[in-house]
mmCIF file of C-alpha atoms in Angstrom:
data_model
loop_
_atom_site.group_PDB
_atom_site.id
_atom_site.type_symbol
_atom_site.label_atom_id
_atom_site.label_comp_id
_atom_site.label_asym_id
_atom_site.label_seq_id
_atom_site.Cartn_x
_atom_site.Cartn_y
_atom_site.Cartn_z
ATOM 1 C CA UNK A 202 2.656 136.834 64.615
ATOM 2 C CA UNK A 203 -0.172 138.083 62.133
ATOM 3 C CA UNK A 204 -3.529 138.609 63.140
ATOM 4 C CA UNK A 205 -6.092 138.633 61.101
ATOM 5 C CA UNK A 206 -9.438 140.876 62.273
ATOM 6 C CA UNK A 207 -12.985 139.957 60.978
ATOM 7 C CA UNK A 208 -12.457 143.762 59.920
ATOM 8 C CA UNK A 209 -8.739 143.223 58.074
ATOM 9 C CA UNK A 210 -10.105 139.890 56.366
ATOM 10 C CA UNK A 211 -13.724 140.967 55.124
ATOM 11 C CA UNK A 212 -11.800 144.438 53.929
ATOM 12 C CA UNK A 213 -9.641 141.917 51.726
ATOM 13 C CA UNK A 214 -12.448 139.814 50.574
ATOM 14 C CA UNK A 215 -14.250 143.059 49.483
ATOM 15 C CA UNK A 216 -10.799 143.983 47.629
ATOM 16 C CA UNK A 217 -10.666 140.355 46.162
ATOM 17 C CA UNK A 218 -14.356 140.513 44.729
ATOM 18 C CA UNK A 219 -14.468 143.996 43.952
ATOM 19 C CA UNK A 220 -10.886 143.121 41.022
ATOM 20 C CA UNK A 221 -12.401 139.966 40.021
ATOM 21 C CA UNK A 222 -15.452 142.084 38.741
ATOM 22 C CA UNK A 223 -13.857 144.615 37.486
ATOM 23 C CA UNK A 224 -11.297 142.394 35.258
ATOM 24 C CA UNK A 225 -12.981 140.316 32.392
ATOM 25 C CA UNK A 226 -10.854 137.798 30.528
ATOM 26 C CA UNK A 227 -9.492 137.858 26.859
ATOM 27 C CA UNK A 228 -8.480 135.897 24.663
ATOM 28 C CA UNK A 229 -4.859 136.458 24.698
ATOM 29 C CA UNK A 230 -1.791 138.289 26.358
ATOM 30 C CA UNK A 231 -3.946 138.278 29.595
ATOM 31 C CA UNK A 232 -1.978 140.685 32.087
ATOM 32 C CA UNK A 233 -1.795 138.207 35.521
ATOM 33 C CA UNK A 234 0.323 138.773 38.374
ATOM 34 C CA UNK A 235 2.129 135.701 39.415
ATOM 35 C CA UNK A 236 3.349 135.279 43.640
ATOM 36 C CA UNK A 237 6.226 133.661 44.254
ATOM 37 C CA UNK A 238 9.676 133.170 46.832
ATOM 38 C CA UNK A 239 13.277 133.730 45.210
ATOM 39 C CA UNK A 240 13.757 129.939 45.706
ATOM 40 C CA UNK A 241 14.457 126.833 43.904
ATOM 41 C CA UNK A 242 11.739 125.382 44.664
ATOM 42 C CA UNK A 243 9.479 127.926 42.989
ATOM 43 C CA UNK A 244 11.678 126.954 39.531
ATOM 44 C CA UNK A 245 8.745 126.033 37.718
ATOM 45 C CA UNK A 246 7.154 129.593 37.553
ATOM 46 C CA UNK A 247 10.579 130.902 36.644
ATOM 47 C CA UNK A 248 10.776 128.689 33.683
ATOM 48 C CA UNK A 249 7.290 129.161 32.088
ATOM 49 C CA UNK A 250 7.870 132.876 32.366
ATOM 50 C CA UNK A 251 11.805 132.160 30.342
ATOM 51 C CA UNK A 252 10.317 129.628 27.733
ATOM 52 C CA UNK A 253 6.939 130.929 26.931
ATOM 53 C CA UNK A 254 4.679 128.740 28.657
ATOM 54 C CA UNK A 255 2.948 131.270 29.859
ATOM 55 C CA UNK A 256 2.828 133.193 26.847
ATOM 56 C CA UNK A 257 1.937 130.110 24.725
ATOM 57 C CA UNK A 258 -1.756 129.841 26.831
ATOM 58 C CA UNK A 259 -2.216 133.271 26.440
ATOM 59 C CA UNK A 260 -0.821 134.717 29.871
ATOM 60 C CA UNK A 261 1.120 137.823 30.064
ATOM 61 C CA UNK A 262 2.541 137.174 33.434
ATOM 62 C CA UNK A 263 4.644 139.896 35.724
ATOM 63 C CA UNK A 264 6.321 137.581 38.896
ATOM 64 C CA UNK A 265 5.860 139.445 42.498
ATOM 65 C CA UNK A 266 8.302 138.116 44.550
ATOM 66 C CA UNK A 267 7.475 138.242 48.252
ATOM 67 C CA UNK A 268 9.476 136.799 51.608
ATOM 68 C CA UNK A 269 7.034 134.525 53.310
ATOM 69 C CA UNK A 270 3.849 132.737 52.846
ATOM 70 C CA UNK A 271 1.342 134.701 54.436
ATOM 71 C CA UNK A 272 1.628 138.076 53.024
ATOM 72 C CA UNK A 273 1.263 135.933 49.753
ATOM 73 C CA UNK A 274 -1.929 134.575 51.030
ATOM 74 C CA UNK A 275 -3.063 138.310 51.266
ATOM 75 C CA UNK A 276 -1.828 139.410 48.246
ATOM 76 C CA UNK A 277 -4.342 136.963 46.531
ATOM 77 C CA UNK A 278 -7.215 138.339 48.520
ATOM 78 C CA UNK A 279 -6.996 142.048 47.655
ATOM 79 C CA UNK A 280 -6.355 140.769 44.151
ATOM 80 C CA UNK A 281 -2.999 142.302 44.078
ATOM 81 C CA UNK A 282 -1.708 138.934 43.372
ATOM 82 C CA UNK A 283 -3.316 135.817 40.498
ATOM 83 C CA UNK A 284 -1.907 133.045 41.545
ATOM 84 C CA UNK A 285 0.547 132.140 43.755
ATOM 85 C CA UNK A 286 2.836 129.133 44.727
ATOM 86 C CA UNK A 287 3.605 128.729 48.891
ATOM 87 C CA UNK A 288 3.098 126.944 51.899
ATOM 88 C CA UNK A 289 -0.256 126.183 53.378
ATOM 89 C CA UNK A 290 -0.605 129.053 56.489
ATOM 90 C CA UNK A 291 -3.122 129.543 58.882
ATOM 91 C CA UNK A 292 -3.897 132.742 57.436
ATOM 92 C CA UNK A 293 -4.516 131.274 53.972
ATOM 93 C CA UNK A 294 -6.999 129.109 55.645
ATOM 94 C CA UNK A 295 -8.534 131.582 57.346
ATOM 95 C CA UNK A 296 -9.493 133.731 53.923
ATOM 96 C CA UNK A 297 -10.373 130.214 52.265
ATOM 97 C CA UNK A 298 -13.157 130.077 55.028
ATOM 98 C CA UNK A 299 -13.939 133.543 54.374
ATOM 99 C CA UNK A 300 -14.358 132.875 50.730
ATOM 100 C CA UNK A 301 -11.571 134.758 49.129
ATOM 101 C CA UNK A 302 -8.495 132.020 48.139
ATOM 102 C CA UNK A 303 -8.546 128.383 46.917
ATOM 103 C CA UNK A 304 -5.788 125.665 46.696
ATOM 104 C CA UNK A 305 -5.618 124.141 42.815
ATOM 105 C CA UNK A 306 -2.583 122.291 42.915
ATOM 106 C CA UNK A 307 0.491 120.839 44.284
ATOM 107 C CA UNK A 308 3.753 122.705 44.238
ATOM 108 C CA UNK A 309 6.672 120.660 45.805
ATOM 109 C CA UNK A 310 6.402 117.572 48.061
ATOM 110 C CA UNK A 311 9.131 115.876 50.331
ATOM 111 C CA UNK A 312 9.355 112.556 48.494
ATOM 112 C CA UNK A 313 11.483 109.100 49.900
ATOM 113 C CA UNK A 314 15.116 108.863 48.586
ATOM 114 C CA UNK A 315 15.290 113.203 47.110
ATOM 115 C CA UNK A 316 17.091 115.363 49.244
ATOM 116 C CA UNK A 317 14.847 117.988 51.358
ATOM 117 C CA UNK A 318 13.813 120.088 54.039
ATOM 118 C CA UNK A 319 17.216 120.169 56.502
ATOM 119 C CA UNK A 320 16.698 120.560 60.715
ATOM 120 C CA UNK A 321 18.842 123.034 61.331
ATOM 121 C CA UNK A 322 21.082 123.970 65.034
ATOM 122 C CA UNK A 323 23.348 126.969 65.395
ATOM 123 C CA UNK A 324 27.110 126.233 66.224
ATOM 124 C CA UNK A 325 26.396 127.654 69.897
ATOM 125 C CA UNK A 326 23.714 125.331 70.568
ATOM 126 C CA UNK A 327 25.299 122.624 68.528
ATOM 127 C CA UNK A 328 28.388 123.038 70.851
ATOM 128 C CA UNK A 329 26.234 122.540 73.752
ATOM 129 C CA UNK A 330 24.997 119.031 72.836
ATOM 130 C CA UNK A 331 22.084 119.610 70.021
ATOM 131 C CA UNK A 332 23.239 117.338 67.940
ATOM 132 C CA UNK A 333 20.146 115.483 66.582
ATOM 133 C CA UNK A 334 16.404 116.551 67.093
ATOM 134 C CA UNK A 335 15.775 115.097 70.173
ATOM 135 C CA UNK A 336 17.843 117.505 71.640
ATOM 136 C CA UNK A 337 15.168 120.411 71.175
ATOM 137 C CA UNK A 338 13.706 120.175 74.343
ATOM 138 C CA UNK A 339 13.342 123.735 75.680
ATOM 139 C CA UNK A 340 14.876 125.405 72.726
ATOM 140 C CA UNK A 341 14.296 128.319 70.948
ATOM 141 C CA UNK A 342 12.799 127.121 66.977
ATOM 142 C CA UNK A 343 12.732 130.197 64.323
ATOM 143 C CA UNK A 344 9.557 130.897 62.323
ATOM 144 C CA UNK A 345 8.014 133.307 59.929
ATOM 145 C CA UNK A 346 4.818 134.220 61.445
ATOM 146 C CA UNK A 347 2.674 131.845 64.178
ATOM 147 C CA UNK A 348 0.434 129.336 61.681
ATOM 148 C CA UNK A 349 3.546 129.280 59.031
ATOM 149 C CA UNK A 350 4.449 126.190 57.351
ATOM 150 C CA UNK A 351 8.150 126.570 59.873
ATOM 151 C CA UNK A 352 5.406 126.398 62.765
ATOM 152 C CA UNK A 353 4.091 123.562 61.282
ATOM 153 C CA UNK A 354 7.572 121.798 60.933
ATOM 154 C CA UNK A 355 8.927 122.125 64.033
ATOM 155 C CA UNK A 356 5.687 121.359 65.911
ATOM 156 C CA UNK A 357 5.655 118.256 63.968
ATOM 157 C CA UNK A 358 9.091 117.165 65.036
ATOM 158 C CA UNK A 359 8.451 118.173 68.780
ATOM 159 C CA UNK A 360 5.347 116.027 68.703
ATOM 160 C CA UNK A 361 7.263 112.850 67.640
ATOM 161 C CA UNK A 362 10.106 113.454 69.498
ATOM 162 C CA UNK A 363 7.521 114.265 72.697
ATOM 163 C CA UNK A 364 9.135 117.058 73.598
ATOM 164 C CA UNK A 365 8.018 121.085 74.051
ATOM 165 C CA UNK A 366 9.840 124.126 72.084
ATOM 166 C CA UNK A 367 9.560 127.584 72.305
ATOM 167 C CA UNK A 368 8.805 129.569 68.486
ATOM 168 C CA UNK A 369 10.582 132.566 67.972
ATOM 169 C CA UNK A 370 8.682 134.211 65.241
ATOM 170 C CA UNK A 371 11.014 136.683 62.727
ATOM 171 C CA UNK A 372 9.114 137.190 59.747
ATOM 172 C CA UNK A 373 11.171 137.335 57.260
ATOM 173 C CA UNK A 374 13.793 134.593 56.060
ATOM 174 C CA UNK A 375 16.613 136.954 55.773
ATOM 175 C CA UNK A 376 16.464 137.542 59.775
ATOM 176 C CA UNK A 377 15.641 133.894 60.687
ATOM 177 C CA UNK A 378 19.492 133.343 59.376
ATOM 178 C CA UNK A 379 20.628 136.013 60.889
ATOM 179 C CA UNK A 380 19.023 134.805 64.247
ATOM 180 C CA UNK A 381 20.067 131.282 63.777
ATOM 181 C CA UNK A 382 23.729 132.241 62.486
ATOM 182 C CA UNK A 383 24.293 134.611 65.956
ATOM 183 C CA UNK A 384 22.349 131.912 68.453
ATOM 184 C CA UNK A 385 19.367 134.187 69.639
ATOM 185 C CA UNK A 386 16.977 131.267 68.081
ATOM 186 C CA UNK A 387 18.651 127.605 68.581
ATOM 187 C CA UNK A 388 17.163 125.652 65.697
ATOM 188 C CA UNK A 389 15.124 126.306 62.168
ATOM 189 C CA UNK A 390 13.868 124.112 59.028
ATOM 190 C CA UNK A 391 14.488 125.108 55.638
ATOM 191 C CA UNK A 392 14.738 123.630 51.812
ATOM 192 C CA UNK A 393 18.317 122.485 51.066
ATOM 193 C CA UNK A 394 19.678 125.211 48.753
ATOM 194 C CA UNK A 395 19.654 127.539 51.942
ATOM 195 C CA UNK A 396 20.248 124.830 54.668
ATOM 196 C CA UNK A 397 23.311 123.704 52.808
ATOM 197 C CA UNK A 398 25.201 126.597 52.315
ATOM 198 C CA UNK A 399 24.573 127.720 55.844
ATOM 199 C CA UNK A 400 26.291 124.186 57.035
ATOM 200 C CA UNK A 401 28.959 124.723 54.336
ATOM 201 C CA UNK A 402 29.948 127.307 56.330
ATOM 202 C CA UNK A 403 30.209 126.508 59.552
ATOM 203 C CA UNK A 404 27.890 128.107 61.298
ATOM 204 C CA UNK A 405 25.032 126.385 61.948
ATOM 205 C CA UNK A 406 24.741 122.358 61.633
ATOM 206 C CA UNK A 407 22.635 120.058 59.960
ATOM 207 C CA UNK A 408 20.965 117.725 62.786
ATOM 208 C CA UNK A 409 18.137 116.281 60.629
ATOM 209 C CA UNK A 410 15.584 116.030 57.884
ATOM 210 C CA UNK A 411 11.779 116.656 57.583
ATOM 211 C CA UNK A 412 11.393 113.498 55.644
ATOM 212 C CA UNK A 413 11.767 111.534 58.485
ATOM 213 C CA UNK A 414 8.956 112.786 60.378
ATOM 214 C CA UNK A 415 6.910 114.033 57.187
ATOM 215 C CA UNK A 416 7.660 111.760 54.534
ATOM 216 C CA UNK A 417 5.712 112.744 51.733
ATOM 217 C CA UNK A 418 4.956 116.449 53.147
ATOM 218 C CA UNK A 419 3.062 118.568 50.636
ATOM 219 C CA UNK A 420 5.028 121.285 50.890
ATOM 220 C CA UNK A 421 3.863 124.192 48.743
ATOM 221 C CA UNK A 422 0.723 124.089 46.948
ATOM 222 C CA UNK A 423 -0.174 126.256 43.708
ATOM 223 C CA UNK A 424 -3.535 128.804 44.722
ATOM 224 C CA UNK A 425 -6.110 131.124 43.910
ATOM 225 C CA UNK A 426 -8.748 133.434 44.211
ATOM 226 C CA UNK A 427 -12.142 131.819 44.687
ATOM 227 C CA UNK A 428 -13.342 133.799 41.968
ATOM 228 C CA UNK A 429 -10.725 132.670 39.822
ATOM 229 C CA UNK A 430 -11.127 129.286 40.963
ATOM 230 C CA UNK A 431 -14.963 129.257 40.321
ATOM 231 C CA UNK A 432 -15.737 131.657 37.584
ATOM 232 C CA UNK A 433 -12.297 132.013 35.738
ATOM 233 C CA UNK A 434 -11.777 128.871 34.953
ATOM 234 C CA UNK A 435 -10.346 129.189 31.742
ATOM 235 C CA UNK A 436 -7.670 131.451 32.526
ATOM 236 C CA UNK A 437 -7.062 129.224 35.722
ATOM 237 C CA UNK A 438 -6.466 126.063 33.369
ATOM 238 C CA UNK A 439 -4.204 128.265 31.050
ATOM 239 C CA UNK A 440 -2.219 128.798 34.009
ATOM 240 C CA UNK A 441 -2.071 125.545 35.114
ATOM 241 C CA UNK A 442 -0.642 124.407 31.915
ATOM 242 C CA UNK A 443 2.084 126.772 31.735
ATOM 243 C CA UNK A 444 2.842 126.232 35.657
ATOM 244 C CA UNK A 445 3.171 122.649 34.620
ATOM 245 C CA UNK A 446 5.139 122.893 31.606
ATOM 246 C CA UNK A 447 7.710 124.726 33.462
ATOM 247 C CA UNK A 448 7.452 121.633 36.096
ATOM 248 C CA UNK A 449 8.268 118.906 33.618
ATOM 249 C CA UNK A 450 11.209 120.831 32.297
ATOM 250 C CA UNK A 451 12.871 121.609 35.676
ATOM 251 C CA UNK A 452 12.036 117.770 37.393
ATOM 252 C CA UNK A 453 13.632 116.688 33.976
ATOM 253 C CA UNK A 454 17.006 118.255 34.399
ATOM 254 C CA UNK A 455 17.161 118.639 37.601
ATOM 255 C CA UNK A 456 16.127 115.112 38.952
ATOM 256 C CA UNK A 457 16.163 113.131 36.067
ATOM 257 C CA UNK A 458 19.135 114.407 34.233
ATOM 258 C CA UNK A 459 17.672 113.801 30.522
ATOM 259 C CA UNK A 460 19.547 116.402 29.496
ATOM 260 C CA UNK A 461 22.976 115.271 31.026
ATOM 261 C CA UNK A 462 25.464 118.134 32.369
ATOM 262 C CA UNK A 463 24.574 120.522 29.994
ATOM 263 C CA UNK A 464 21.231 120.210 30.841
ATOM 264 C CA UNK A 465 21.644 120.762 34.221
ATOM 265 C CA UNK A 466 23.999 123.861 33.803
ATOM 266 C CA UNK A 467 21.236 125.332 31.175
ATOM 267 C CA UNK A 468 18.669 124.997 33.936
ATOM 268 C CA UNK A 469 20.787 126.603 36.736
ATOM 269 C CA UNK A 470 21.488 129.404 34.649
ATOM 270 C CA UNK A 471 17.767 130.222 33.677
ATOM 271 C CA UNK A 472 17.001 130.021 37.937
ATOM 272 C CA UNK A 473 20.162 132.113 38.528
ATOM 273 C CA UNK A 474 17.938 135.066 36.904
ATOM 274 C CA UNK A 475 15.900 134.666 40.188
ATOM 275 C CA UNK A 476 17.509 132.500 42.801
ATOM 276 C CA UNK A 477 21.013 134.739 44.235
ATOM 277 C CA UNK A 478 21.249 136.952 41.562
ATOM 278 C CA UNK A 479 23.021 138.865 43.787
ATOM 279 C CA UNK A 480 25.717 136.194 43.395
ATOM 280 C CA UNK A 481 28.041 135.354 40.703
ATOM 281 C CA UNK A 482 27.118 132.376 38.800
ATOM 282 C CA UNK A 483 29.633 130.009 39.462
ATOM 283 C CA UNK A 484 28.994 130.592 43.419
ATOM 284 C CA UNK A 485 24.985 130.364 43.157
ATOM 285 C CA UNK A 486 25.152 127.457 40.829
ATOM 286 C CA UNK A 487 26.098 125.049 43.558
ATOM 287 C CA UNK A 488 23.219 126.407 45.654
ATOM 288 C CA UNK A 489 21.062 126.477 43.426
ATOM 289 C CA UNK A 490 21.953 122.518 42.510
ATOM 290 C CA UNK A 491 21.496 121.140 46.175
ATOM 291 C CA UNK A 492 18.036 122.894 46.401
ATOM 292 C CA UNK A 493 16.733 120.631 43.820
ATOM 293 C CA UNK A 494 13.726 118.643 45.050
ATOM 294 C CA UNK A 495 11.039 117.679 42.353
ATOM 295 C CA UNK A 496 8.012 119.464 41.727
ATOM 296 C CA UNK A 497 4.854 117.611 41.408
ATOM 297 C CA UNK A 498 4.045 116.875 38.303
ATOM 298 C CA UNK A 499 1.004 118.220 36.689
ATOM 299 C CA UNK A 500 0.687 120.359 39.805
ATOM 300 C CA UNK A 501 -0.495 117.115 41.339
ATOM 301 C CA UNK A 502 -1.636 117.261 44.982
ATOM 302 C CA UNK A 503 -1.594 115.280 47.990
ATOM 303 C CA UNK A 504 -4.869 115.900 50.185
ATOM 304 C CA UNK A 505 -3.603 113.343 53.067
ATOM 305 C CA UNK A 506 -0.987 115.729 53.248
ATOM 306 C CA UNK A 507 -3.403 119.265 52.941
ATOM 307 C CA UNK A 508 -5.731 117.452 55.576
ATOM 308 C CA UNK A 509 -2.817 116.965 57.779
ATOM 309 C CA UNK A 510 -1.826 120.684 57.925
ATOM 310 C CA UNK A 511 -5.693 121.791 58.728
ATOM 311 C CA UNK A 512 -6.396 119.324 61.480
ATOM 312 C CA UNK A 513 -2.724 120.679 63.333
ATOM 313 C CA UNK A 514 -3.940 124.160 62.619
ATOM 314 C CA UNK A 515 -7.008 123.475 64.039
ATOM 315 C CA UNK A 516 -5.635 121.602 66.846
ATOM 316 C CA UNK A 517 -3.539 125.015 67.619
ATOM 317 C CA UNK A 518 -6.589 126.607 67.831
ATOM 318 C CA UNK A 519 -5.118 128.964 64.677
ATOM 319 C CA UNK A 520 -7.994 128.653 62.213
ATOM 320 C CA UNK A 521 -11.867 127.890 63.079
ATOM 321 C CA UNK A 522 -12.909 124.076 63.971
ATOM 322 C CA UNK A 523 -15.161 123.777 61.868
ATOM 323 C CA UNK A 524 -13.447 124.213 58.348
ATOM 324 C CA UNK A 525 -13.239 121.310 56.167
ATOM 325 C CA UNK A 526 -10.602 120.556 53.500
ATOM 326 C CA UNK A 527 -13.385 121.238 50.658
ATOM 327 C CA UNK A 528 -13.489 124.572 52.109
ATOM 328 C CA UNK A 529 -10.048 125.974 50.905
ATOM 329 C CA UNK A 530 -9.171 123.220 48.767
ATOM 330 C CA UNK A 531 -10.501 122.614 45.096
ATOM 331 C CA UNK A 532 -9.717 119.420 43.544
ATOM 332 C CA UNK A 533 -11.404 120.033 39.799
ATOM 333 C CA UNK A 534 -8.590 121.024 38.478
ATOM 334 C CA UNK A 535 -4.978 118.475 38.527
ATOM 335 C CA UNK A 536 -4.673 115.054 39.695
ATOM 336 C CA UNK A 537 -5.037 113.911 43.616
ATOM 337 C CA UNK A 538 -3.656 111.389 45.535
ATOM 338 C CA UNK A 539 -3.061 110.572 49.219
ATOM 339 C CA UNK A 540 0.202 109.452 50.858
#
């Protein structure tokens, strides 16, 4: 688990104010650093940076890639990091209240009849009779960090299944899989171009799907600095067009296909760049294809959603009562809606 200090956090916002001072904004080929996970879902960055999105509202953008959401979240604080597309954490929450990071937009939602976020059990514990969610009673559920969007997840199914889990937190996704692959944890959640290939292979099992329990789940969201947020709005904007540019062209390939086959195989092969590069193409490209969920367009948000996540943080007792949605959430800037 991370814990964040009154020390640690007004240290960061210190860091964050101190770079957003020292940094005025120019015209064009503005140097930004842009956050993001070597997943599908975080496509749209990938393509903006390829095509010139970025470059076309004046952004010279470098992508840091990091391995979960909350080290992210700090990133953005100490204004080592721009922008930045993840999961709602506690600990982005808790430097919202403390003045540092804003959400402006929606990233990736779970959305009725796309496939999404898989339940996943390992083959031991699948063996044993875990077959479908209601059989996590007194298991073991891997996580990132405690107040990750995994914690989130998994305390969402226990609640409407009414049972009690244990969270095994891991840190990083790499060991997660490992955990869930050799049955220390008994169960995890994760987007489809992981959870797929780790069924494909036998060993671990698909027993369910997010969807079912958070149907139109906001599942990454696009953020800030506050002092981008407030007093760089320009550059934020810029941003926000490019982001969004590179979310029309994926959603239309991917999920709508305009582009037929070829399309589609262009697409894979511009993501391949970032998403198992490790891999030869013709292995990753299947992976890459089931991980295809759309992105919101125009980094559209839903706020049910956002509200949802702070009242269970809350109700964990991982971020302060008394924060309210306008407090780490900034709706100027894209399109809202609640579902």
């Amino acid at each position: 688990m991370i814990n964040f200090n009154r020390r640690q956090t007004l240290g960061l916002i210190g860091a964050a104010a101190a770079t957003g001072l020292a940094a005025p904004a120019i015209a064009q080929n503005k140097k930004i650093v842009v956050g993001a996970l070597r997943f599908t879902s975080h496509s749209a960055s990938f393509v903006a940076v390829e095509r010139g999105y970025f470059a076309e509202a004046g952004l010279d953008v470098e992508l840091r890639f990091f391995q979960a959401a909350q080290p992210m979240a700090v990133a953005i604080a100490s204004g080592d990091v721009d922008y930045a597309v993840t999961a709602v954490s506690g600990g982005l929450i808790s430097l919202a209240d403390k003045g540092a990071i804003k959400v402006i937009g929606g990233g990736l939602s779970e959305e009725p009849g796309i496939d999404g976020q898989k339940i996943l059990a390992s083959d031991a514990a699948f063996q044993a009779g875990l077959t479908t969610p209601a059989g996590l009673a007194g298991k073991k559920f891997g996580i990132s960090t405690a107040g990750s969007s995994f914690h989130y997840m998994g305390s969402k199914v226990a609640q409407a299944e009414g049972i009690e889990m244990s969270f095994t937190p891991l840190q990083k996704v790499g060991a997660i899989i490992g955990a869930l692959k050799s049955g220390q944890i008994d169960a995890w959640s994760i987007v489809p171009h992981i959870a797929k290939p780790l069924a494909g292979s036998g060993a671990v099992h698909i027993i369910g799907n997010i969807s079912d329990y958070l149907p139109n789940y906001q599942v990454t969201t696009v953020f800030t600095s506050t002092d981008n947020a407030d007093n760089q709005r320009d550059q934020t904007q810029a941003f926000l067009n490019g982001f969004s540019k590179g979310v029309a062209d994926y959603n239309a390939a991917m999920i709508e296909k305009t582009g037929g086959e070829e399309g589609v195989n262009e697409m894979v092969e511009l993501i391949h760049k970032y998403v198992y590069a490790d891999q030869p193409i013709e292995k990753a490209s299947k992976s890459i294809i089931n991980g295809t969920m759309r992105l919101n367009e125009g980094a559209k948000m839903n706020v049910a959603s956002l509200r949802d996540q702070l009242e269970w943080f809350q109700s964990e007792g991982l971020v302060d009562a008394s924060i309210t949605l306008d407090t780490f959430v900034d709706t100027s800037y894209v399109e809202t809606y609640e579902a």
